[in-house]
CSV table of C-alpha atoms in Angstrom, one decimal:
chain,number,residue,atom,x,y,z
C,2,UNK,CA,-15.5,-2.6,4.2
C,3,UNK,CA,-13.5,0.5,3.3
C,4,UNK,CA,-15.3,3.3,1.6
C,5,UNK,CA,-12.7,4.9,-0.6
C,6,UNK,CA,-13.4,5.5,-4.3
C,7,UNK,CA,-11.3,6.4,-7.3
C,8,UNK,CA,-12.4,7.5,-10.7
C,9,UNK,CA,-11.8,6.8,-13.4
C,10,UNK,CA,-10.7,3.2,-13.0
C,11,UNK,CA,-9.1,3.2,-16.4
C,12,UNK,CA,-7.9,6.1,-18.5
C,13,UNK,CA,-6.2,6.2,-21.9
C,14,UNK,CA,-5.1,9.7,-22.9
C,15,UNK,CA,-2.8,11.4,-25.4
C,16,UNK,CA,0.4,13.2,-24.6
C,17,UNK,CA,0.1,16.7,-23.4
C,18,UNK,CA,-3.4,16.5,-22.0
C,19,UNK,CA,-4.3,17.7,-18.5
C,20,UNK,CA,-5.8,15.0,-16.3
C,21,UNK,CA,-7.2,14.8,-12.8
C,22,UNK,CA,-7.6,11.6,-11.0
C,23,UNK,CA,-10.3,11.6,-8.3
C,24,UNK,CA,-10.2,10.1,-4.9
C,25,UNK,CA,-12.9,10.3,-2.2
C,26,UNK,CA,-13.4,8.6,1.1
C,27,UNK,CA,-16.4,8.7,3.4
C,28,UNK,CA,-14.7,7.5,6.6
C,29,UNK,CA,-13.7,11.0,7.8
C,30,UNK,CA,-10.0,10.0,7.7
C,31,UNK,CA,-7.5,12.8,8.2
C,32,UNK,CA,-4.6,11.3,6.3
C,33,UNK,CA,-4.7,10.5,2.6
C,34,UNK,CA,-2.1,9.2,0.2
C,35,UNK,CA,-1.3,8.7,-3.4
C,36,UNK,CA,0.9,5.9,-4.5
C,37,UNK,CA,2.3,5.0,-8.0
C,38,UNK,CA,2.8,1.4,-8.8
C,39,UNK,CA,4.0,-0.1,-12.1
C,40,UNK,CA,2.9,-3.7,-12.8
C,41,UNK,CA,4.6,-6.2,-10.6
C,42,UNK,CA,6.7,-3.5,-8.9
C,43,UNK,CA,6.7,-1.9,-5.5
C,44,UNK,CA,4.4,0.9,-4.3
C,45,UNK,CA,5.9,4.4,-4.3
C,46,UNK,CA,4.4,7.1,-2.2
C,47,UNK,CA,4.2,10.3,-4.3
C,48,UNK,CA,1.9,12.6,-2.2
C,49,UNK,CA,0.2,12.6,1.2
C,50,UNK,CA,-1.9,14.9,3.3
C,51,UNK,CA,-2.4,15.2,7.0
C,52,UNK,CA,-5.7,17.0,6.6
C,53,UNK,CA,-7.4,20.0,4.9
C,54,UNK,CA,-5.0,22.4,3.3
C,55,UNK,CA,-2.1,20.0,4.1
C,56,UNK,CA,-0.1,18.4,1.2
C,57,UNK,CA,3.4,16.9,1.2
C,58,UNK,CA,5.5,15.2,-1.4
C,59,UNK,CA,6.4,11.6,-0.9
C,60,UNK,CA,9.5,9.6,-1.4
C,61,UNK,CA,9.2,9.4,-5.2
C,62,UNK,CA,9.5,12.6,-7.1
C,63,UNK,CA,6.4,13.2,-9.2
C,64,UNK,CA,5.3,15.9,-11.7
C,65,UNK,CA,1.8,15.6,-10.4
C,66,UNK,CA,0.2,18.0,-7.9
C,67,UNK,CA,-2.5,17.4,-5.3
C,68,UNK,CA,-5.0,19.5,-3.3
C,69,UNK,CA,-6.9,18.9,-0.1
C,70,UNK,CA,-9.7,21.4,0.1
C,71,UNK,CA,-12.2,19.0,1.8
C,72,UNK,CA,-11.4,16.1,4.2
C,73,UNK,CA,-13.1,13.6,1.9
C,74,UNK,CA,-11.5,14.6,-1.4
C,75,UNK,CA,-7.9,14.3,-2.5
C,76,UNK,CA,-7.5,14.8,-6.3
C,77,UNK,CA,-4.3,14.3,-8.2
C,78,UNK,CA,-3.6,16.4,-11.3
C,79,UNK,CA,-1.1,16.0,-14.1
C,80,UNK,CA,-0.8,19.3,-16.1
C,81,UNK,CA,0.7,17.7,-19.2
C,82,UNK,CA,0.6,13.9,-19.4
C,83,UNK,CA,3.5,12.0,-20.9
C,84,UNK,CA,4.1,8.3,-21.7
C,85,UNK,CA,6.4,8.1,-18.6
C,86,UNK,CA,3.3,8.8,-16.5
C,87,UNK,CA,1.7,5.5,-17.6
C,88,UNK,CA,1.2,3.5,-14.4
C,89,UNK,CA,-1.4,2.5,-11.8
C,90,UNK,CA,-2.2,5.2,-9.2
C,91,UNK,CA,-3.5,4.1,-5.8
C,92,UNK,CA,-5.2,6.4,-3.3
C,93,UNK,CA,-5.4,5.4,0.4
C,94,UNK,CA,-6.6,6.9,3.6
C,95,UNK,CA,-5.9,6.3,7.3
C,96,UNK,CA,-6.9,7.7,10.7
C,97,UNK,CA,-4.4,10.2,12.0
C,98,UNK,CA,-3.2,9.6,15.6
C,99,UNK,CA,-5.1,6.4,16.3
C,100,UNK,CA,-3.6,3.2,17.6
C,101,UNK,CA,-3.7,1.7,14.2
C,102,UNK,CA,-2.2,3.3,11.2
C,103,UNK,CA,-3.9,0.9,8.8
C,104,UNK,CA,-4.3,2.3,5.4
C,105,UNK,CA,-7.4,1.6,3.3
C,106,UNK,CA,-6.8,1.6,-0.4
C,107,UNK,CA,-9.0,2.5,-3.3
C,108,UNK,CA,-9.4,0.3,-6.3
C,109,UNK,CA,-6.8,2.3,-8.3
C,110,UNK,CA,-6.7,4.2,-11.6
C,111,UNK,CA,-4.8,2.6,-14.4
C,112,UNK,CA,-3.4,5.4,-16.6
C,113,UNK,CA,-2.0,4.9,-20.1
C,114,UNK,CA,-0.6,7.9,-21.9
C,115,UNK,CA,-0.1,7.4,-25.6
G,23,UNK,CA,15.7,6.6,6.5
G,24,UNK,CA,14.3,3.1,6.2
G,25,UNK,CA,15.2,-0.2,4.5
G,26,UNK,CA,12.8,-3.1,4.2
G,27,UNK,CA,13.9,-6.5,2.7
G,28,UNK,CA,11.7,-9.3,1.6
G,29,UNK,CA,12.3,-12.2,-0.8
G,30,UNK,CA,11.2,-11.3,-4.3
G,31,UNK,CA,9.4,-14.6,-5.1
G,32,UNK,CA,8.3,-17.8,-3.4
G,33,UNK,CA,6.5,-20.9,-4.6
G,34,UNK,CA,4.6,-23.3,-2.3
G,35,UNK,CA,2.2,-26.2,-2.7
G,36,UNK,CA,-1.5,-26.1,-2.1
G,37,UNK,CA,-2.3,-27.3,1.4
G,38,UNK,CA,1.2,-26.6,2.7
G,39,UNK,CA,2.6,-23.9,5.1
G,40,UNK,CA,4.7,-21.0,3.9
G,41,UNK,CA,6.6,-18.4,5.9
G,42,UNK,CA,7.4,-15.0,4.3
G,43,UNK,CA,10.2,-13.1,6.1
G,44,UNK,CA,10.7,-9.3,6.3
G,45,UNK,CA,13.6,-7.5,7.9
G,46,UNK,CA,13.7,-3.8,8.3
G,47,UNK,CA,16.0,-1.0,9.5
G,48,UNK,CA,14.2,2.2,10.4
G,49,UNK,CA,14.6,5.3,12.5
G,50,UNK,CA,11.4,5.4,14.5
G,51,UNK,CA,8.9,2.5,14.6
G,52,UNK,CA,5.2,2.4,15.4
G,53,UNK,CA,4.4,-1.1,14.1
G,54,UNK,CA,4.5,-3.4,11.1
G,55,UNK,CA,1.8,-4.2,8.7
G,56,UNK,CA,1.3,-7.0,6.2
G,57,UNK,CA,-0.9,-6.4,3.1
G,58,UNK,CA,-2.0,-8.8,0.4
G,59,UNK,CA,-2.2,-7.6,-3.2
G,60,UNK,CA,-3.5,-9.7,-6.1
G,61,UNK,CA,-2.3,-8.8,-9.5
G,62,UNK,CA,-3.9,-5.6,-10.8
G,63,UNK,CA,-5.7,-4.9,-7.6
G,64,UNK,CA,-5.3,-2.7,-4.6
G,65,UNK,CA,-3.5,-3.9,-1.4
G,66,UNK,CA,-5.8,-5.2,1.4
G,67,UNK,CA,-4.9,-5.3,5.1
G,68,UNK,CA,-3.9,-8.6,6.6
G,69,UNK,CA,-2.3,-7.9,10.0
G,70,UNK,CA,-0.7,-5.4,12.3
G,71,UNK,CA,1.9,-6.0,14.9
G,72,UNK,CA,3.1,-3.4,17.3
G,73,UNK,CA,4.3,-5.6,20.2
G,74,UNK,CA,6.7,-8.5,20.0
G,75,UNK,CA,5.1,-11.9,19.4
G,76,UNK,CA,2.7,-13.7,17.3
G,77,UNK,CA,-0.7,-12.5,16.1
G,78,UNK,CA,-3.0,-15.2,14.7
G,79,UNK,CA,-5.9,-14.6,12.5
G,80,UNK,CA,-7.4,-17.7,10.9
G,81,UNK,CA,-5.0,-19.2,8.4
G,82,UNK,CA,-2.7,-16.2,8.6
G,83,UNK,CA,-0.3,-15.4,11.5
G,84,UNK,CA,2.2,-12.6,11.8
G,85,UNK,CA,5.2,-12.4,14.1
G,86,UNK,CA,7.3,-9.5,15.1
G,87,UNK,CA,10.7,-9.1,16.9
G,88,UNK,CA,11.4,-5.4,17.3
G,89,UNK,CA,14.9,-5.9,18.8
G,90,UNK,CA,15.8,-7.9,15.7
G,91,UNK,CA,14.0,-5.8,13.2
G,92,UNK,CA,12.3,-8.9,11.9
G,93,UNK,CA,8.8,-10.1,11.0
G,94,UNK,CA,7.3,-13.0,9.2
G,95,UNK,CA,3.9,-13.8,7.8
G,96,UNK,CA,2.8,-17.4,8.1
G,97,UNK,CA,0.2,-18.8,5.8
G,98,UNK,CA,-1.3,-22.2,6.6
G,99,UNK,CA,-3.4,-24.6,4.5
G,100,UNK,CA,-2.4,-22.8,1.4
G,101,UNK,CA,-5.1,-22.3,-1.2
G,102,UNK,CA,-4.7,-21.4,-4.9
G,103,UNK,CA,-6.4,-18.0,-4.2
G,104,UNK,CA,-3.4,-17.2,-1.9
G,105,UNK,CA,-1.3,-16.6,-4.9
G,106,UNK,CA,-0.6,-12.9,-4.6
G,107,UNK,CA,2.1,-10.4,-3.6
G,108,UNK,CA,2.6,-9.9,0.2
G,109,UNK,CA,3.8,-6.5,1.2
G,110,UNK,CA,5.6,-5.8,4.5
G,111,UNK,CA,5.2,-2.2,5.6
G,112,UNK,CA,6.8,-0.3,8.5
G,113,UNK,CA,4.8,2.3,10.3
G,114,UNK,CA,6.5,5.5,11.4
G,115,UNK,CA,4.6,8.7,10.7
G,116,UNK,CA,3.5,7.0,7.5
G,117,UNK,CA,3.7,3.6,6.1
G,118,UNK,CA,6.8,2.5,4.1
G,119,UNK,CA,6.3,-0.5,2.0
G,120,UNK,CA,8.8,-3.2,1.0
G,121,UNK,CA,9.0,-4.4,-2.5
G,122,UNK,CA,6.7,-7.3,-1.8
G,123,UNK,CA,7.0,-11.1,-2.1
G,124,UNK,CA,5.2,-12.7,-5.0
G,125,UNK,CA,3.8,-16.0,-3.8
G,126,UNK,CA,2.8,-18.6,-6.3
G,127,UNK,CA,0.7,-21.6,-5.0
G,128,UNK,CA,0.9,-24.7,-7.2
G,129,UNK,CA,-1.4,-27.7,-7.1
């Protein structure tokens, strides 16, 4: 059973608001990821981190930012939400350098910007 | 770069066997994952292949040929709950996901 949590699970917010999506894992994993996924569509990697104070942009350009001050915590922030940000955001973590690079996913945050 | 190809949709009958193929082209390869994702939910791990050959896990099996850049996921004794998207993902320094195959199991 993976211990990775995301809050909120659902969020409806107006245009222009600043929002932070929370992601925490209790497995001590070094690597963490944020994916964006529209309904029925593929996963797109938007941010990842190799460890504390490490953040990298993923394959899909995103207006969001992330921080990694603690191993267990990898929040994603949108400074000014827009309707184009409406999507599902999935957080994942994995052990860095192990034999298996299996990623454990959180339950996701479904964001709607009106 | 990397390129991962899977069929977009498949339909199969309850109790039958279905094979979902995945071909990939990538610079650097550490293994191949299969994930299952039900609609509106997060992906869950099914299998991991790093060496050529077949890995069996209950009703699910996964095969890898590194020289051919090819993998398949085999689902036996299909159940209605197997209706989901199946994601092929190539491991390099990170995981790169294919677009997924949406499997519909019909009675």
